[in-house]
XYZ file of N, CA, C and O in Angstrom:
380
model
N -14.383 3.646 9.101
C -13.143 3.938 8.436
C -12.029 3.081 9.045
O -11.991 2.654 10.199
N -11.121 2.902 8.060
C -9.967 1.890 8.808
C -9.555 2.344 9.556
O -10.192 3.280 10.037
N -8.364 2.029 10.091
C -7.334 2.198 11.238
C -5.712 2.110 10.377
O -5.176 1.161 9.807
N -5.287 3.445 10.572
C -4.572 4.136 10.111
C -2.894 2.858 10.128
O -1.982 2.620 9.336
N -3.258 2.417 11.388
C -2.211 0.978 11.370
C -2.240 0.110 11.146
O -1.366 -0.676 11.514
N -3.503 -0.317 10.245
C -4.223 -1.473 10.027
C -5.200 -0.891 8.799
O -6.394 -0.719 9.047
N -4.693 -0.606 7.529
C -5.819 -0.188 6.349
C -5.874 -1.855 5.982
O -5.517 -3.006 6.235
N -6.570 -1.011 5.244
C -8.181 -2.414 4.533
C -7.257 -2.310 2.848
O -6.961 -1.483 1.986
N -7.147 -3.372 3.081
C -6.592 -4.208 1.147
C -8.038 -4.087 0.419
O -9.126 -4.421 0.890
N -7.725 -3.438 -1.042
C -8.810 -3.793 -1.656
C -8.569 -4.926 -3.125
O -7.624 -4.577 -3.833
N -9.018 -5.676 -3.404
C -8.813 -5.951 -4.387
C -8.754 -5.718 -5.834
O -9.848 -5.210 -6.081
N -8.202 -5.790 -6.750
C -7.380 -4.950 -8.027
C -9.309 -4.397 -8.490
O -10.000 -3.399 -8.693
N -9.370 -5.854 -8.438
C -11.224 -5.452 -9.345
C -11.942 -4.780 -8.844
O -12.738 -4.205 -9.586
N -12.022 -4.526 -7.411
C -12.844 -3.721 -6.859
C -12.587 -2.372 -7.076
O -13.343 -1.536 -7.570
N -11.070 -2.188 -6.527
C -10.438 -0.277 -7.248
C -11.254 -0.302 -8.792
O -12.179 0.420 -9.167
N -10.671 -1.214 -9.396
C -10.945 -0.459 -11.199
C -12.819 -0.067 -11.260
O -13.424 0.810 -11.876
N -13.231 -1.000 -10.461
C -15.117 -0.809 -10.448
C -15.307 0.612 -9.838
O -16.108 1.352 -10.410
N -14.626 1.086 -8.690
C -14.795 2.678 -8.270
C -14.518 3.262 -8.602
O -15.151 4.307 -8.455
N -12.841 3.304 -9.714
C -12.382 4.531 -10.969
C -14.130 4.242 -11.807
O -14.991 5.101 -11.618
N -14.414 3.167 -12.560
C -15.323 2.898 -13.429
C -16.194 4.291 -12.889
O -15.908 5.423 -13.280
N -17.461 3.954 -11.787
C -17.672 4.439 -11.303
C -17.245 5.774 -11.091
O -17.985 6.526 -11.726
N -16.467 6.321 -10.540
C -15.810 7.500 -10.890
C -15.697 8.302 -12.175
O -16.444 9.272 -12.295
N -15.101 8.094 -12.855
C -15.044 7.938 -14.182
C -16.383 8.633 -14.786
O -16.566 9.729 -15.317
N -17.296 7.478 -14.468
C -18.620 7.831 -15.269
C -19.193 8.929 -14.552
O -20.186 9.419 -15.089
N -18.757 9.519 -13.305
C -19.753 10.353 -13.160
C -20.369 10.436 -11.681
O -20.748 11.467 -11.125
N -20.387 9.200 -11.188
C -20.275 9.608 -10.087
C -19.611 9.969 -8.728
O -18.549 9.439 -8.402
N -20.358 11.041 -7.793
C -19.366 12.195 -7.215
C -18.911 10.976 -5.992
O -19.568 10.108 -5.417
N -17.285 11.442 -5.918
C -16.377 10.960 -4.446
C -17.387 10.442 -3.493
O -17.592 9.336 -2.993
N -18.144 12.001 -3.376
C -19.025 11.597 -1.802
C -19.809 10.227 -1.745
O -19.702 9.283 -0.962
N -20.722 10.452 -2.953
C -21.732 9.323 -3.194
C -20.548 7.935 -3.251
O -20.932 7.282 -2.280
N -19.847 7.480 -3.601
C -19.016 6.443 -3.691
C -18.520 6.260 -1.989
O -18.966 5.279 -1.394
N -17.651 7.172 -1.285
C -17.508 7.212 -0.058
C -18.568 6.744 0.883
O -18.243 5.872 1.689
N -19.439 7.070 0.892
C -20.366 6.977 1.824
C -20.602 4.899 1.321
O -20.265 3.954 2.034
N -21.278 4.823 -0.112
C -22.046 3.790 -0.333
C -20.990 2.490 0.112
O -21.402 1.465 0.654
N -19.480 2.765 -0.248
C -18.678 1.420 -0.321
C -17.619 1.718 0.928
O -16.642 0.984 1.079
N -17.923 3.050 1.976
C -17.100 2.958 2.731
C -15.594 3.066 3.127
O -14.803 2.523 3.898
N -15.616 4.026 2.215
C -13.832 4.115 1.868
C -13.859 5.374 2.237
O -14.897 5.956 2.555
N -12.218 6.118 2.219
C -12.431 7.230 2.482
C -12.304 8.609 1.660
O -12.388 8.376 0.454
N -12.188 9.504 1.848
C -12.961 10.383 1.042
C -11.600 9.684 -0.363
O -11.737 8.827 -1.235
N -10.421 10.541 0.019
C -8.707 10.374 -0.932
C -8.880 9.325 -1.897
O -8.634 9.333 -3.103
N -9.443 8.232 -1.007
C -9.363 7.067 -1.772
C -9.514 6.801 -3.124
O -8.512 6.409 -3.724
N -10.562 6.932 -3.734
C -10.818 7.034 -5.127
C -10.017 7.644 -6.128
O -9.635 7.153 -7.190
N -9.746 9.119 -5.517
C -9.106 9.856 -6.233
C -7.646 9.865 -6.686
O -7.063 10.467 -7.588
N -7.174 8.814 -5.562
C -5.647 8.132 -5.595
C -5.486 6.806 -6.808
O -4.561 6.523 -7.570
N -7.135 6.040 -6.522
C -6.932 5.479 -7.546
C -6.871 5.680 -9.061
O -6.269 5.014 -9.903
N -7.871 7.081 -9.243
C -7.927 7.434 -10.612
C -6.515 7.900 -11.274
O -6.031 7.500 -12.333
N -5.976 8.875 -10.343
C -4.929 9.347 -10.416
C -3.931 7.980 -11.222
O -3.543 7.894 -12.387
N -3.762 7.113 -10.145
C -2.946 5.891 -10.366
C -3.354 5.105 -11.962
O -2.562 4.817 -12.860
N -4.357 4.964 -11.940
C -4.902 4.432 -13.527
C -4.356 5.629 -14.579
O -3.940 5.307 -15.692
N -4.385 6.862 -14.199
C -4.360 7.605 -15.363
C -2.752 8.321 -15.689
O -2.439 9.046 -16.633
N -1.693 7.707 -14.277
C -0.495 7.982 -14.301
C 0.346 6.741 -15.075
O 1.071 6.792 -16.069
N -0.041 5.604 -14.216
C 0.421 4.979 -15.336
C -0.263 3.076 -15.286
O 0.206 2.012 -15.691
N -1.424 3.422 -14.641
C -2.632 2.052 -15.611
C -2.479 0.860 -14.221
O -2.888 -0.299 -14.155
N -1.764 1.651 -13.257
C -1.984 0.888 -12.177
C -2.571 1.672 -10.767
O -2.431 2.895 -10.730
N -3.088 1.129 -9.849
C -3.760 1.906 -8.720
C -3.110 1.384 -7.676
O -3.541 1.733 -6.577
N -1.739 0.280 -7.699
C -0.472 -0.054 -7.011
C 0.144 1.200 -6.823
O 0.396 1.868 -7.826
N 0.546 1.809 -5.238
C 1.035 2.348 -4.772
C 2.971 2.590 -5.279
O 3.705 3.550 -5.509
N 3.084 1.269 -5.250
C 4.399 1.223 -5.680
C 4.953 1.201 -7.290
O 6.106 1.053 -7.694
N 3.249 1.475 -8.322
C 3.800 1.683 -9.535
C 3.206 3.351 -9.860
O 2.964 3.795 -10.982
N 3.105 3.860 -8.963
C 2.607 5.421 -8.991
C 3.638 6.340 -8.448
O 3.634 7.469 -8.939
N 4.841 5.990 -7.201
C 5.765 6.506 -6.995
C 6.920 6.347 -7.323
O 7.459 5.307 -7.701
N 7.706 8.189 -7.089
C 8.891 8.408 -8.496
C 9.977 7.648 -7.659
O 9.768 7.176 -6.541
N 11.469 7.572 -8.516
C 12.029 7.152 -7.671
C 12.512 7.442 -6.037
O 12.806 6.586 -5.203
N 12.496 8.914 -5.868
C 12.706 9.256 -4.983
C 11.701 9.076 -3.809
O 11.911 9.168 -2.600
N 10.758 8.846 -4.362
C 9.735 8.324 -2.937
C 9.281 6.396 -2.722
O 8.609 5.824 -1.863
N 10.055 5.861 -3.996
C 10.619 4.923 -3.605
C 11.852 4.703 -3.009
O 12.013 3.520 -2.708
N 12.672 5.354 -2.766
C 14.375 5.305 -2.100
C 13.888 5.027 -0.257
O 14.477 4.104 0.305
N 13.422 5.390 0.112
C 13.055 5.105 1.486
C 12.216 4.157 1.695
O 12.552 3.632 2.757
N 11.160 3.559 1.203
C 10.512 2.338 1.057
C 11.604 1.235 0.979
O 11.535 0.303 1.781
N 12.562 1.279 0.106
C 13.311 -0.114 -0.788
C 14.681 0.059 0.661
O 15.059 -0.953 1.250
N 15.392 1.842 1.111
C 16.016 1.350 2.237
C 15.345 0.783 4.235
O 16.047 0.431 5.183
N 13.857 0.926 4.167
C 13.409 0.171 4.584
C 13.248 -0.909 4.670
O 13.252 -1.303 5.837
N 13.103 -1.604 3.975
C 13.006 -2.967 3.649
C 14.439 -3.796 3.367
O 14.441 -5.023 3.269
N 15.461 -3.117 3.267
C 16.462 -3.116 3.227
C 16.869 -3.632 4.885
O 16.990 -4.748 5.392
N 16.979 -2.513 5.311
C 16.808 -2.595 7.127
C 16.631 -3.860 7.666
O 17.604 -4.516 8.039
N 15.149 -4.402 7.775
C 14.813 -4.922 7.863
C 15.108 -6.272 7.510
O 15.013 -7.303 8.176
N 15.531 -6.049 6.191
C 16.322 -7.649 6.023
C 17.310 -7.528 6.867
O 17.001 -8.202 7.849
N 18.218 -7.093 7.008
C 19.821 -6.971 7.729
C 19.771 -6.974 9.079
O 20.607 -7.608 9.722
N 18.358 -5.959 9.936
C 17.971 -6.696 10.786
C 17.989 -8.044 11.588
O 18.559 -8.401 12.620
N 17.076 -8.693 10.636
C 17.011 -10.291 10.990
C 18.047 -10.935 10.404
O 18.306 -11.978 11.004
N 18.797 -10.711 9.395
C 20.067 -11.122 9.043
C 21.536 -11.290 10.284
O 22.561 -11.969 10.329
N 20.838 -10.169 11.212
C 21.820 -10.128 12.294
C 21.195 -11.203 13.747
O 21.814 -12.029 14.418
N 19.924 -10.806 13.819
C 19.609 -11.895 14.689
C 19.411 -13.322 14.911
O 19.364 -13.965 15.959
N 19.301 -13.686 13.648
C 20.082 -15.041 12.773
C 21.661 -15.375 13.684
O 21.956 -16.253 14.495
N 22.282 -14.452 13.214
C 23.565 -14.499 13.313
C 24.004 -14.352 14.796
O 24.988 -14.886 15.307
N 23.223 -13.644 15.317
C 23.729 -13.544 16.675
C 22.807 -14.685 17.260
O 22.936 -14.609 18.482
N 21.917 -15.731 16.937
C 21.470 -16.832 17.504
C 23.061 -18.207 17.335
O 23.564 -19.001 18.130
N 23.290 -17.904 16.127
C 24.205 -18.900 15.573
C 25.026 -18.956 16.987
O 25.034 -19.801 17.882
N 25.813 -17.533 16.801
C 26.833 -17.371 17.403
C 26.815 -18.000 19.287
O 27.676 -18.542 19.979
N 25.240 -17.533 19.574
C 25.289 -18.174 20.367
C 24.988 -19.675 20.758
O 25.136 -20.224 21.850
N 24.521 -20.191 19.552
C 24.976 -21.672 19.421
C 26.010 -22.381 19.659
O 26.379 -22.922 20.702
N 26.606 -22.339 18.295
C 27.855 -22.367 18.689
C 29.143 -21.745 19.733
O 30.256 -22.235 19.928
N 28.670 -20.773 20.178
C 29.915 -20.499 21.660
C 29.656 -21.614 22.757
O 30.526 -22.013 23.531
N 28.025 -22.176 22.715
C 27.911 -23.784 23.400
C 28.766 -24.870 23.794
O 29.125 -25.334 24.876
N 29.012 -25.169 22.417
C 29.815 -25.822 22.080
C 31.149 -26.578 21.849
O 31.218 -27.461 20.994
């Protein structure tokens, strides 16, 4: 199983082959075990296909559980926006 700080990317085709899979019939467990994922997994993706045709994390949540993602990333720019700035600054006070 992955590492909770370090998950495993799957690719778009591979999710839609385990809804497929799913889908038709066969159970979580049997899928879990054979391809190594964990148990949630699947079921997040079906969910995601059948909410709204994607198994993208970020096209399955409402806005409000996007608002902390987008001011994260937010952060983060402004962050390095400042350490930029405070390199400049100390450039130029060189000078």
């Amino acid at each position: 199983m992955a590492d909770p700080k370090h998950p495993r990317h799957y690719e778009e085709s591979f999710k839609r082959q385990i809804v497929q899979l799913y889908e038709n019939g066969k159970p979580a467990r049997e899928i879990k075990d054979e391809y190594d994922i964990s148990h949630s997994t699947p079921h997040r993706w079906v969910q995601g296909i059948r909410n709204s045709g994607s198994t993208k994390a970020a096209d399955n949540r409402t806005l409000e559980q996007n608002e902390p993602v987008e001011l994260r990333k937010r952060n983060r720019q402004l962050e390095m926006e400042v350490d930029v700035s405070e390199q400049a600054a100390l450039i130029f006070a060189r000078k």
